[in-house]
Structure formats: structure tokens, C-alpha cells
Coordinates of C-alpha atoms in Angstrom, one line a residue:
T24 CA -0.6 -31.1 -50.5
M25 CA -4.3 -30.4 -50.0
S26 CA -5.7 -31.0 -46.6
L27 CA -8.1 -33.9 -46.0
R28 CA -10.8 -31.2 -45.5
E29 CA -10.3 -29.7 -48.9
H30 CA -10.4 -33.2 -50.5
A31 CA -13.6 -34.1 -48.6
L32 CA -15.2 -30.8 -49.7
S33 CA -14.3 -31.4 -53.3
L34 CA -15.7 -35.0 -53.3
F35 CA -19.0 -33.8 -51.8
R36 CA -19.3 -31.0 -54.3
G37 CA -18.5 -33.4 -57.2
A38 CA -21.1 -35.9 -55.9
V39 CA -23.8 -33.2 -55.6
G40 CA -22.8 -31.7 -59.0
T41 CA -23.5 -34.9 -60.8
V42 CA -27.2 -35.0 -59.5
R43 CA -28.0 -31.3 -60.1
P44 CA -31.0 -31.0 -62.3
A45 CA -29.5 -29.3 -65.3
P46 CA -26.4 -31.5 -65.9
M47 CA -28.4 -34.6 -65.0
L48 CA -31.2 -33.8 -67.6
K49 CA -28.7 -32.7 -70.3
R50 CA -26.9 -36.1 -70.0
A51 CA -30.1 -38.1 -70.1
L52 CA -32.5 -36.2 -72.3
K53 CA -32.2 -35.3 -76.0
L54 CA -34.7 -34.3 -78.7
Q55 CA -34.0 -35.7 -82.2
R56 CA -35.7 -33.2 -84.6
D57 CA -35.1 -34.7 -88.0
G58 CA -37.9 -36.7 -89.6
C59 CA -40.5 -37.6 -87.0
P60 CA -39.2 -35.9 -83.8
Q61 CA -38.2 -38.3 -81.0
L62 CA -37.5 -37.9 -77.4
L63 CA -34.4 -39.8 -76.4
V64 CA -34.0 -40.8 -72.8
K65 CA -30.9 -42.6 -71.9
G66 CA -30.9 -44.2 -75.3
Q67 CA -34.6 -45.1 -75.3
A68 CA -36.6 -43.5 -78.1
F69 CA -40.2 -42.1 -77.7
P70 CA -41.8 -40.7 -80.9
V71 CA -43.5 -37.3 -80.5
K72 CA -46.4 -37.8 -82.8
R73 CA -48.5 -34.8 -81.8
D74 CA -48.2 -32.7 -78.7
L75 CA -45.6 -32.9 -75.9
Y76 CA -46.8 -31.9 -72.4
L77 CA -44.8 -31.6 -69.2
V78 CA -46.0 -31.9 -65.6
G79 CA -43.9 -32.1 -62.4
F80 CA -43.9 -32.0 -58.6
G81 CA -41.2 -32.1 -56.0
K82 CA -38.4 -30.0 -54.4
A83 CA -36.0 -30.3 -57.3
V84 CA -38.5 -30.0 -60.1
L85 CA -38.1 -26.3 -60.9
G86 CA -34.5 -26.8 -62.0
M87 CA -35.4 -30.0 -63.8
A88 CA -38.2 -28.2 -65.7
A89 CA -35.9 -25.3 -66.6
A90 CA -33.4 -27.7 -68.1
A91 CA -36.1 -29.8 -69.8
E92 CA -37.7 -26.7 -71.5
E93 CA -34.3 -25.7 -72.8
I94 CA -33.9 -29.2 -74.4
L95 CA -37.4 -29.4 -75.8
G96 CA -37.7 -25.9 -77.1
D97 CA -40.8 -25.2 -79.2
H98 CA -41.8 -28.9 -79.2
L99 CA -43.2 -28.3 -75.8
T100 CA -46.9 -27.5 -76.0
R101 CA -47.6 -26.7 -72.3
G102 CA -46.5 -27.5 -68.8
I103 CA -47.6 -27.3 -65.2
I104 CA -45.3 -27.9 -62.2
N105 CA -46.0 -27.9 -58.5
V106 CA -43.0 -26.7 -56.4
P107 CA -42.4 -25.8 -52.7
L108 CA -43.6 -22.4 -51.5
G109 CA -41.0 -19.6 -51.9
I110 CA -38.5 -21.7 -53.9
Q111 CA -38.4 -19.3 -56.9
E112 CA -37.5 -16.4 -54.6
S113 CA -34.8 -18.5 -52.7
L114 CA -33.1 -19.6 -55.9
Q115 CA -33.3 -16.0 -57.2
Q116 CA -31.6 -14.7 -54.0
A117 CA -29.0 -17.5 -54.2
G118 CA -28.1 -16.3 -57.7
M119 CA -29.1 -19.7 -59.2
Q120 CA -30.7 -18.3 -62.4
E121 CA -30.1 -21.6 -64.3
M122 CA -32.7 -23.2 -62.0
L123 CA -35.4 -20.7 -62.9
L124 CA -37.7 -20.7 -65.9
K125 CA -37.2 -18.1 -68.7
P126 CA -39.6 -15.1 -68.8
H127 CA -41.8 -16.4 -71.6
S128 CA -41.9 -20.0 -70.4
K129 CA -44.7 -22.3 -71.5
I130 CA -44.6 -23.9 -68.1
Q131 CA -46.9 -22.6 -65.4
V132 CA -45.4 -22.7 -61.9
I133 CA -47.6 -23.3 -58.8
E134 CA -46.1 -22.9 -55.4
G135 CA -47.6 -24.7 -52.4
A136 CA -47.1 -27.2 -49.6
K137 CA -45.9 -24.8 -46.9
N138 CA -43.6 -26.7 -44.4
N139 CA -43.9 -29.7 -46.7
L140 CA -47.6 -30.2 -45.8
P141 CA -50.3 -30.4 -48.4
D142 CA -52.4 -27.2 -48.6
E143 CA -55.0 -25.5 -50.8
E144 CA -52.3 -24.2 -53.2
A145 CA -50.9 -27.6 -53.7
L146 CA -54.4 -29.0 -54.2
K147 CA -55.0 -26.3 -56.9
G148 CA -51.8 -27.4 -58.7
A149 CA -52.7 -31.1 -58.4
V150 CA -56.2 -30.5 -59.9
A151 CA -54.6 -28.5 -62.8
I152 CA -52.2 -31.5 -63.5
L153 CA -55.1 -33.9 -63.2
E154 CA -57.2 -31.9 -65.8
L155 CA -54.2 -31.7 -68.2
A156 CA -53.6 -35.5 -68.0
E157 CA -57.3 -36.4 -68.5
G158 CA -57.4 -34.5 -71.8
L159 CA -54.6 -36.3 -73.5
T160 CA -54.9 -38.5 -76.6
A161 CA -53.0 -41.6 -77.9
D162 CA -50.8 -39.4 -80.0
D163 CA -49.7 -37.1 -77.1
L164 CA -46.6 -37.6 -75.0
L165 CA -46.6 -36.6 -71.3
L166 CA -43.2 -36.0 -69.7
V167 CA -43.5 -36.2 -65.9
L168 CA -40.7 -34.8 -63.6
I169 CA -40.7 -36.3 -60.1
S170 CA -38.4 -35.6 -57.1
G171 CA -38.6 -36.0 -53.3
G172 CA -41.2 -33.9 -51.6
G173 CA -43.6 -34.6 -54.5
S174 CA -46.1 -36.3 -52.3
A175 CA -47.1 -33.2 -50.4
L176 CA -47.3 -31.3 -53.7
L177 CA -49.7 -33.6 -55.3
P178 CA -52.8 -33.9 -53.0
A179 CA -56.0 -34.9 -54.8
P180 CA -58.2 -36.8 -52.4
I181 CA -60.9 -38.9 -54.0
P182 CA -64.2 -37.0 -53.7
P183 CA -66.1 -36.6 -51.4
I184 CA -63.0 -36.6 -49.2
L185 CA -61.8 -33.1 -48.3
L186 CA -58.1 -32.3 -48.1
K187 CA -58.4 -31.4 -44.4
E188 CA -60.1 -34.7 -43.6
K189 CA -57.3 -36.7 -45.3
E190 CA -54.8 -34.5 -43.4
K191 CA -56.5 -35.2 -40.1
L192 CA -56.5 -38.9 -40.7
T193 CA -52.8 -38.9 -41.7
K194 CA -52.0 -36.9 -38.5
M195 CA -53.9 -39.3 -36.3
L196 CA -52.1 -42.3 -37.8
A197 CA -48.7 -40.5 -37.3
S198 CA -49.5 -39.7 -33.7
R199 CA -50.3 -43.4 -33.0
G200 CA -46.9 -44.4 -34.3
A201 CA -47.6 -45.4 -37.9
A202 CA -44.4 -45.8 -40.1
I203 CA -43.9 -43.6 -43.1
Q204 CA -44.6 -46.7 -45.4
E205 CA -48.0 -47.2 -43.7
L206 CA -48.9 -43.5 -44.0
N207 CA -48.1 -43.7 -47.7
I208 CA -50.3 -46.8 -48.3
V209 CA -53.3 -45.0 -46.7
R210 CA -52.5 -41.7 -48.6
K211 CA -52.3 -43.6 -51.9
T212 CA -55.6 -45.5 -51.3
L213 CA -57.5 -42.2 -50.8
S214 CA -55.8 -40.3 -53.7
M215 CA -56.7 -39.8 -57.3
L216 CA -53.1 -39.3 -58.5
K217 CA -50.9 -41.3 -56.2
G218 CA -50.2 -45.0 -56.6
G219 CA -50.3 -45.0 -60.4
G220 CA -53.4 -42.7 -60.6
L221 CA -51.7 -40.0 -62.8
A222 CA -50.5 -42.6 -65.3
Q223 CA -54.0 -44.1 -65.6
L224 CA -55.6 -40.7 -66.1
A225 CA -53.2 -39.9 -68.8
H226 CA -53.9 -43.2 -70.7
P227 CA -53.8 -43.7 -73.7
A228 CA -51.0 -41.0 -74.0
Q229 CA -47.4 -42.2 -73.8
V230 CA -46.1 -41.3 -70.3
V231 CA -42.4 -40.9 -69.6
S232 CA -41.4 -40.2 -66.0
L233 CA -37.9 -38.8 -65.1
I234 CA -37.3 -39.4 -61.4
L235 CA -34.8 -38.0 -58.9
S236 CA -34.8 -40.5 -56.0
D237 CA -34.6 -39.4 -52.4
V238 CA -35.7 -42.8 -51.0
I239 CA -33.4 -45.7 -50.0
G240 CA -33.4 -48.4 -52.7
D241 CA -35.2 -46.1 -55.2
P242 CA -38.6 -47.9 -55.0
L243 CA -40.8 -46.4 -57.8
D244 CA -44.0 -46.8 -56.0
I245 CA -42.7 -44.9 -52.9
I246 CA -40.9 -41.9 -54.4
A247 CA -43.5 -39.1 -54.2
S248 CA -46.0 -41.9 -53.6
G249 CA -45.6 -43.3 -57.1
P250 CA -48.1 -41.4 -59.3
T251 CA -46.8 -43.2 -62.4
A252 CA -45.9 -46.5 -60.9
P253 CA -48.3 -49.5 -60.3
S254 CA -49.2 -49.6 -56.6
S255 CA -48.2 -52.8 -54.9
H256 CA -51.0 -52.2 -52.3
S257 CA -54.8 -52.7 -52.2
V258 CA -57.7 -51.3 -50.3
Q259 CA -57.3 -54.4 -48.0
D260 CA -53.8 -53.1 -47.0
C261 CA -55.3 -49.7 -46.1
L262 CA -58.1 -51.3 -44.0
Q263 CA -55.5 -53.5 -42.2
I264 CA -53.5 -50.4 -41.2
L265 CA -56.6 -48.5 -40.0
T266 CA -57.6 -51.5 -37.9
K267 CA -54.1 -51.9 -36.5
Y268 CA -54.1 -48.3 -35.2
N269 CA -57.7 -48.6 -34.0
L270 CA -59.1 -46.0 -36.4
L271 CA -61.7 -47.9 -38.4
H272 CA -64.5 -46.7 -36.2
N273 CA -63.9 -43.0 -36.1
L274 CA -63.2 -42.3 -39.7
P275 CA -64.8 -39.2 -41.4
K276 CA -68.0 -40.2 -43.3
S277 CA -66.3 -39.3 -46.7
V278 CA -63.4 -41.7 -46.1
E279 CA -65.9 -44.5 -45.1
T280 CA -67.8 -43.8 -48.4
V281 CA -64.7 -44.1 -50.5
L282 CA -63.4 -47.2 -48.7
S283 CA -66.7 -49.0 -48.9
S284 CA -67.2 -48.3 -52.6
S285 CA -63.7 -49.5 -53.5
P286 CA -63.4 -53.1 -54.8
T287 CA -62.5 -55.4 -51.9
K288 CA -60.9 -58.0 -54.2
P289 CA -57.8 -56.8 -56.0
T290 CA -58.9 -55.9 -59.5
A291 CA -56.9 -57.0 -62.5
P292 CA -53.8 -54.8 -62.5
E293 CA -54.2 -51.9 -64.8
N294 CA -52.2 -51.8 -67.9
Y295 CA -49.0 -49.8 -67.6
S296 CA -47.6 -50.5 -71.0
H297 CA -47.9 -46.8 -72.0
V298 CA -45.6 -45.8 -69.1
S299 CA -41.8 -45.7 -68.8
N300 CA -40.3 -44.8 -65.4
I301 CA -36.7 -43.8 -65.5
I302 CA -34.5 -43.0 -62.5
L303 CA -32.2 -40.2 -63.6
G304 CA -30.5 -39.4 -60.3
S305 CA -29.9 -41.2 -57.0
N306 CA -27.6 -41.5 -54.1
T307 CA -25.8 -44.4 -55.9
L308 CA -25.0 -42.2 -58.9
A309 CA -23.7 -39.4 -56.6
L310 CA -21.4 -41.9 -54.7
E311 CA -20.1 -43.3 -58.0
E312 CA -19.0 -39.8 -59.0
A313 CA -17.4 -39.2 -55.6
K314 CA -15.5 -42.5 -55.9
R315 CA -14.2 -41.6 -59.4
Q316 CA -12.9 -38.2 -58.1
A317 CA -11.3 -39.8 -55.0
E318 CA -9.4 -42.3 -57.2
G319 CA -8.3 -39.3 -59.3
L320 CA -6.9 -37.7 -56.1
G321 CA -4.9 -40.9 -55.4
Y322 CA -7.1 -42.6 -52.8
A323 CA -8.0 -46.3 -52.6
A324 CA -11.8 -45.7 -52.7
L325 CA -14.5 -48.0 -51.5
V326 CA -18.3 -47.4 -51.6
L327 CA -19.8 -49.0 -48.5
S328 CA -23.6 -48.6 -49.3
A329 CA -26.1 -46.1 -50.6
A330 CA -28.6 -47.3 -48.1
V331 CA -27.2 -46.5 -44.7
Q332 CA -30.1 -46.1 -42.3
G333 CA -30.8 -46.3 -38.6
E334 CA -30.4 -44.4 -35.4
V335 CA -27.5 -41.8 -35.6
G336 CA -25.7 -43.1 -32.5
R337 CA -25.6 -46.7 -33.8
V338 CA -24.5 -45.6 -37.3
A339 CA -21.7 -43.5 -35.7
T340 CA -20.5 -46.6 -33.8
L341 CA -20.4 -48.5 -37.1
Y342 CA -18.3 -45.8 -38.7
C343 CA -15.9 -45.6 -35.7
Q344 CA -15.2 -49.4 -35.9
L345 CA -14.7 -49.2 -39.6
I346 CA -12.2 -46.4 -39.2
Q347 CA -10.3 -48.3 -36.6
L348 CA -10.1 -51.3 -38.8
V349 CA -8.7 -49.3 -41.7
C350 CA -6.1 -47.7 -39.4
L351 CA -5.0 -51.2 -38.3
A352 CA -4.7 -52.2 -42.0
L353 CA -2.7 -49.1 -42.8
A354 CA -0.3 -49.9 -39.9
S355 CA 0.0 -53.4 -41.3
L356 CA -1.7 -54.8 -38.2
G357 CA -4.7 -56.1 -40.2
K358 CA -4.5 -59.5 -38.6
G359 CA -4.7 -60.2 -34.9
P360 CA -7.1 -60.2 -31.9
R361 CA -7.9 -56.5 -32.0
S362 CA -8.8 -56.7 -35.7
D363 CA -10.9 -59.9 -35.3
E364 CA -12.8 -58.3 -32.4
L365 CA -13.5 -55.2 -34.4
S366 CA -14.6 -57.2 -37.5
G367 CA -16.9 -59.3 -35.3
N368 CA -18.5 -56.2 -33.7
L369 CA -18.9 -54.7 -37.2
L370 CA -20.7 -57.7 -38.7
Q371 CA -23.1 -57.8 -35.7
L372 CA -23.9 -54.0 -35.9
A373 CA -24.4 -54.1 -39.7
A374 CA -26.9 -57.0 -39.2
E375 CA -28.8 -55.1 -36.5
L376 CA -29.0 -52.0 -38.6
Q377 CA -30.2 -54.1 -41.6
I378 CA -28.4 -52.1 -44.1
P379 CA -29.3 -53.5 -47.5
A380 CA -26.5 -54.1 -50.1
L381 CA -23.8 -53.9 -47.5
D382 CA -21.3 -56.6 -48.2
L383 CA -18.9 -56.3 -45.2
H384 CA -17.1 -59.5 -45.9
E385 CA -16.1 -58.2 -49.3
F386 CA -15.2 -54.9 -47.7
L387 CA -13.0 -56.5 -45.1
Q388 CA -11.3 -58.5 -47.8
A389 CA -10.5 -55.3 -49.7
L390 CA -9.0 -53.8 -46.5
R391 CA -6.5 -56.6 -46.1
G392 CA -4.9 -55.6 -49.4
L393 CA -4.2 -52.0 -48.3
G394 CA -0.6 -50.8 -47.7
P395 CA 0.4 -47.7 -45.8
D396 CA 1.4 -45.9 -49.0
R397 CA -2.1 -45.1 -50.3
P398 CA -4.6 -43.0 -48.4
V399 CA -8.1 -44.5 -48.1
C400 CA -11.5 -43.0 -48.8
I401 CA -14.7 -44.8 -47.7
L402 CA -18.0 -43.4 -49.1
A403 CA -21.5 -44.1 -48.1
G404 CA -25.0 -42.6 -48.3
G405 CA -28.6 -42.9 -47.1
E406 CA -30.5 -41.3 -44.3
T407 CA -30.1 -41.7 -40.5
T408 CA -32.6 -40.8 -37.9
V409 CA -32.2 -38.8 -34.7
Q410 CA -34.3 -39.3 -31.6
L411 CA -34.8 -35.7 -30.4
Q412 CA -34.2 -35.3 -26.6
G413 CA -32.8 -31.8 -26.3
T414 CA -33.8 -28.3 -27.4
G415 CA -30.6 -27.5 -29.3
K416 CA -30.0 -26.8 -33.0
G417 CA -28.5 -29.2 -35.5
G418 CA -29.4 -31.9 -38.0
R419 CA -28.7 -35.5 -38.5
N420 CA -25.5 -34.9 -40.5
Q421 CA -23.9 -32.5 -38.0
E422 CA -24.9 -34.9 -35.1
L423 CA -23.5 -37.9 -36.9
A424 CA -20.2 -36.1 -37.6
L425 CA -19.8 -35.0 -33.9
R426 CA -20.7 -38.5 -32.6
V427 CA -18.0 -40.1 -34.9
G428 CA -15.4 -37.6 -33.8
L429 CA -16.2 -38.2 -30.1
G430 CA -16.3 -42.0 -30.6
L431 CA -12.8 -41.9 -32.2
H432 CA -11.4 -39.7 -29.5
E433 CA -12.7 -42.0 -26.8
A434 CA -11.3 -45.1 -28.7
R435 CA -7.9 -43.4 -28.9
A436 CA -8.0 -42.4 -25.2
T437 CA -8.8 -45.9 -24.0
G438 CA -6.7 -47.8 -26.7
G439 CA -3.3 -46.9 -25.3
S440 CA -1.0 -47.2 -28.3
S441 CA -3.9 -47.5 -30.7
P442 CA -2.9 -47.6 -34.4
Q443 CA -5.4 -44.8 -34.9
G444 CA -2.7 -42.5 -33.4
R445 CA -0.6 -43.1 -36.5
C446 CA -3.5 -42.0 -38.9
E447 CA -4.9 -38.7 -39.9
I448 CA -8.7 -39.1 -40.1
L449 CA -11.5 -36.9 -41.3
F450 CA -15.2 -37.6 -41.4
L451 CA -17.7 -35.6 -43.4
S452 CA -21.5 -36.0 -43.5
G453 CA -23.8 -33.7 -45.5
G454 CA -27.3 -33.4 -47.0
T455 CA -27.2 -33.2 -50.8
D456 CA -30.0 -30.6 -50.7
G457 CA -27.7 -28.2 -48.9
Q458 CA -29.9 -28.3 -45.7
D459 CA -29.4 -30.2 -42.5
G460 CA -32.1 -29.6 -39.8
P461 CA -33.2 -26.0 -39.2
T462 CA -29.7 -24.5 -39.9
E463 CA -27.9 -23.0 -42.8
A464 CA -25.4 -25.8 -42.8
A465 CA -25.6 -28.9 -45.0
G466 CA -23.6 -31.0 -42.5
A467 CA -20.1 -30.9 -40.8
F468 CA -16.5 -32.2 -40.9
C469 CA -15.1 -33.8 -37.8
S470 CA -11.9 -35.5 -36.6
P471 CA -10.8 -37.0 -33.3
G472 CA -8.3 -34.2 -33.0
L473 CA -11.0 -31.6 -33.1
V474 CA -12.9 -33.2 -30.2
A475 CA -9.6 -33.4 -28.2
E476 CA -9.1 -29.7 -28.7
A477 CA -12.6 -28.9 -27.7
L478 CA -12.3 -30.9 -24.5
Q479 CA -9.0 -29.1 -23.7
E480 CA -10.9 -25.8 -24.0
G481 CA -13.4 -27.0 -21.5
L482 CA -16.3 -27.7 -23.9
D483 CA -18.5 -30.6 -22.8
V484 CA -19.0 -32.4 -26.1
E485 CA -21.4 -35.0 -24.6
A486 CA -23.6 -32.3 -23.2
F487 CA -23.9 -30.8 -26.7
L488 CA -25.0 -34.2 -28.0
R489 CA -27.5 -34.8 -25.2
N490 CA -29.1 -31.5 -26.1
N491 CA -29.1 -32.3 -29.9
D492 CA -27.0 -29.1 -30.2
S493 CA -24.3 -30.1 -32.7
Y494 CA -24.8 -26.9 -34.7
T495 CA -24.0 -24.7 -31.7
F496 CA -20.9 -26.8 -31.0
F497 CA -19.5 -26.5 -34.6
S498 CA -20.4 -22.8 -35.0
R499 CA -18.8 -21.8 -31.6
F500 CA -15.7 -23.8 -32.1
Q501 CA -12.9 -22.6 -34.5
G502 CA -15.3 -20.0 -36.0
G503 CA -17.6 -22.6 -37.6
H504 CA -14.7 -23.7 -39.9
H505 CA -16.0 -27.3 -39.6
L506 CA -19.5 -26.6 -40.7
L507 CA -20.3 -27.7 -44.3
V508 CA -22.1 -24.7 -45.8
T509 CA -23.1 -25.1 -49.5
G510 CA -26.3 -23.1 -49.8
L511 CA -29.4 -24.6 -51.6
T512 CA -28.3 -27.1 -54.2
G513 CA -31.6 -27.5 -56.0
T514 CA -31.4 -31.2 -55.8
N515 CA -31.9 -34.0 -53.2
V516 CA -30.6 -37.6 -53.1
M517 CA -30.5 -38.0 -49.3
D518 CA -27.1 -37.7 -47.4
I519 CA -23.5 -38.5 -48.3
Q520 CA -20.7 -39.5 -45.9
A521 CA -17.0 -39.6 -46.7
I522 CA -14.3 -41.0 -44.5
L523 CA -10.7 -40.0 -45.4
I524 CA -7.7 -41.7 -43.8
R525 CA -4.0 -41.4 -44.4
A526 CA -1.0 -42.8 -42.6
M527 CA 1.1 -40.1 -40.9

């Protein structure tokens, strides 16, 4: 029989494989060549009357563009993509040729946004994309490829605002505690391409956007700041945010000029009838694939939510309580005071974390039907946050895994004859882009047994966590066998967690 670790690894690989750019595009995008050529996207047809252009921006766009060019062939007139600095070299070194454009490609690649911050190179690329969009006619079709990280790769401040002025304003907002949504509203208001700007510049051409989502809930106007989606915000919203953080009176002249010449009353919403935004890949799709594979391996598989968010310690507590409930159900002790107490705690925690689309009542109902004969697999996705306190190395996935392992170990130690003792448990958390914090790991596997062993060897697990040093813990212990190392994947749909449990 395969170990739980091998199962978990295979589920993670399957989930990531399904949202890799090439297979994802090949499933969704076809070109029908007979008669008037048509672009078919998930069954929707778009006639190619004259020229077909392609633009793109984001961390996963290089692989998407390579697959798109293969599908479109000589129907593609020209393309421009903006991708992160150094990505072609990284993929080359990782031997991922299929993610790179062919030598005589019609697509121009511009690399920029060092450290995921807008810079002069990214601006050059954005201006080239803007000029291409402006020149299109009603008979042209513009295919837009969008993935996470697209925001930093598409900076085009409204003149006379300079890139460094917009940057400085964003930094000031961030340092005063503005949330990412607030930063995005300000960025969009001062940008020519974000918040639907690209779609409007390309009018009257047909615009088809293919989107790989790295944002919880897949909101079209937030992913890469929504260049082809109508913005749900106005200049008023921007002014409110600047007032809230006390910045209205020390704005650069250029920003004042742009804000004062913007219409204060919301104008009639522009027409977006020429635009189709299509989500090709998301965390939900990846989890569906993992569930299918888990069922194939004989698990009773349940997807908890694709929108798990919140502070990593609180999320770890949620998972620990879930795991204990499953163990009670597997030991046929699914009813009783301990089970009621855990269910109560869980419902309260889930409410505090405000995890959308998490139906715990339904989940608890499903648990009651479990017998000890089938192993259980619980899947979830999203993105947790870590409050950095220490100086160690790690990432949110490695820290989450270690916290879950420690929590389960402590529950076992205090629970006396806890039913958990009769279960084999493995927890995995990993970033689908293959990166977790400043390390080469994508995440980690952990079990209560692993923590018990580490403590016996005199390792102070809590000290590692206090120092945000989960990577050092996993790499020192058992030769790093519990680190999840996948290398760059060329895609990104946030994180995936898998909990595997079988009765012993």
C-alpha cells in the first residue's frame, strides 16, 4: 500500500497539473479553420473576421502564450506579453521548454517588475500593449491572457503622473495600513489600463480575456486589477480612501491634476458588450481534480472551501479540530459530548474567520456517515497570512503544516485515550506556483508523529514557530523528507491543503 505521503503528493501534483497553462489552454481554446475561422473558448464562438492579436501580463502568462500560439498558428498576427524579470531563464534552467515561446514566435516578450514591483521595463511593456490596443478595428479580435502578478506588470499611470509618483503614493498608503483592496482602488483610478481601461482602448475590437485566478472568489475586477472588467469603483471611492489615510493634502501635483479633472459624478457605465471575460483556471478547479483523484485512490473525499483565509495560527486550529472530529467519526464516536464540543468550537472559528462558501453543517452531516473502513481526504484551498515576528526562514504553507502537526500532538498529549491515537494522519499544505516564502520548497507535509519525534530529539518546535523558522525545522529534521519541493510550476492558483486520515 502507498503511504499517506505518497498519496498526498500525487493529489497535489494532479491538482497543479490541471491548472498548468498548456493543458488548461488546450482544453479550453480551439481554432476552427473551415469557412470563416472561429475562435472557440469553452464552447463559445468568436469569429476571426480580420486580424487576431494577443497581449498578456502576469506570472503564468509565458506558458499560456506558448500554448496559445501553438493553437492559433499562422492566424496570429502579432502579440506582446509582459512577464516577470528572469522568468525565461528560470524556466529554461528548469527544463520547462513547453513553457517557452518557439524561436520564430510572433509574440514579443518584455520582462519587468523586478521583485513584483512596477518598474521602467514593465512601463515600456504596458505602453506597447496600450498602443497595440488603440490601433484595433471592429473586425479585429484581441485575445488577452491574464494571471496573478499582472498588476505590477501593467503600470500605465494617467499623464502627467509619473510611475515613481504613483509608486510613492502606493507605498505611503501601504505604510499607513491600507488594505490590498484599497490600494487596488487607488491604483485603478490613476491608471490608463486597469479597471477596464484596456478593454475600452481596444473598442470596437472584440476582446476575449482568458484568466487564471489567484484571488479568493475569482473577482474579475480584482485579478491583475481588472484591465478588461468594468470597475465597480469611482473617483469618489479613491478620494475617500486618500481622506481616510490623511493623504489628500500631500499628494503630488500630477495626482491632484488627474483627480480634479476626473468626473466627480459616476458617468454612465461604459459599454462592455465587446468583451468576454472567461476564467480558465482557479483554485476551485484544482481542488475538483484532487477530489477526483482521491476518490480514485479509495478515499471518501470532501472539499471544504476554495476560500480559506485568515491568520495561519487560527486556520491551523480550525484544521486540528476538523481532524479530531473525523477521527471520532472513524472510531464510531461521532456522537457525544466531545464531538459536540468540537463541532461548537469549529462553527465559532469558521464564523470568526469569515470563510466564504464554507458549509460546515453540511460537512458535519457528511462526517456522520463515515465508517472506519474508508480512509478520509479533506481538501481546501485559499491563502493564509502570517504575522512575521521572527527572523527565520519559511513560508505560510510550511508554517501552517508545522502548526497543525504541533496542535494535533498537543491534543493527543492532553486527550488521554483520544480517538486520534487510533488514526494515521497526514497534513499537506503547498503553494501551487511551487514557491513558499523565500525558500525552494512549495510547502510541507506534517503529522503529529513527526512532532512527537522532533520533541524526543530535543527540538523545541514552538521556538521554531516563534521565529517563523518552519523551513529550518523541516530541512534539519529527517533530511528534509517532509518538505514539498516541486520546482517552479509555471502556474498559480493560490495554495492547496490536503488532510488524509485512515483508521489504524
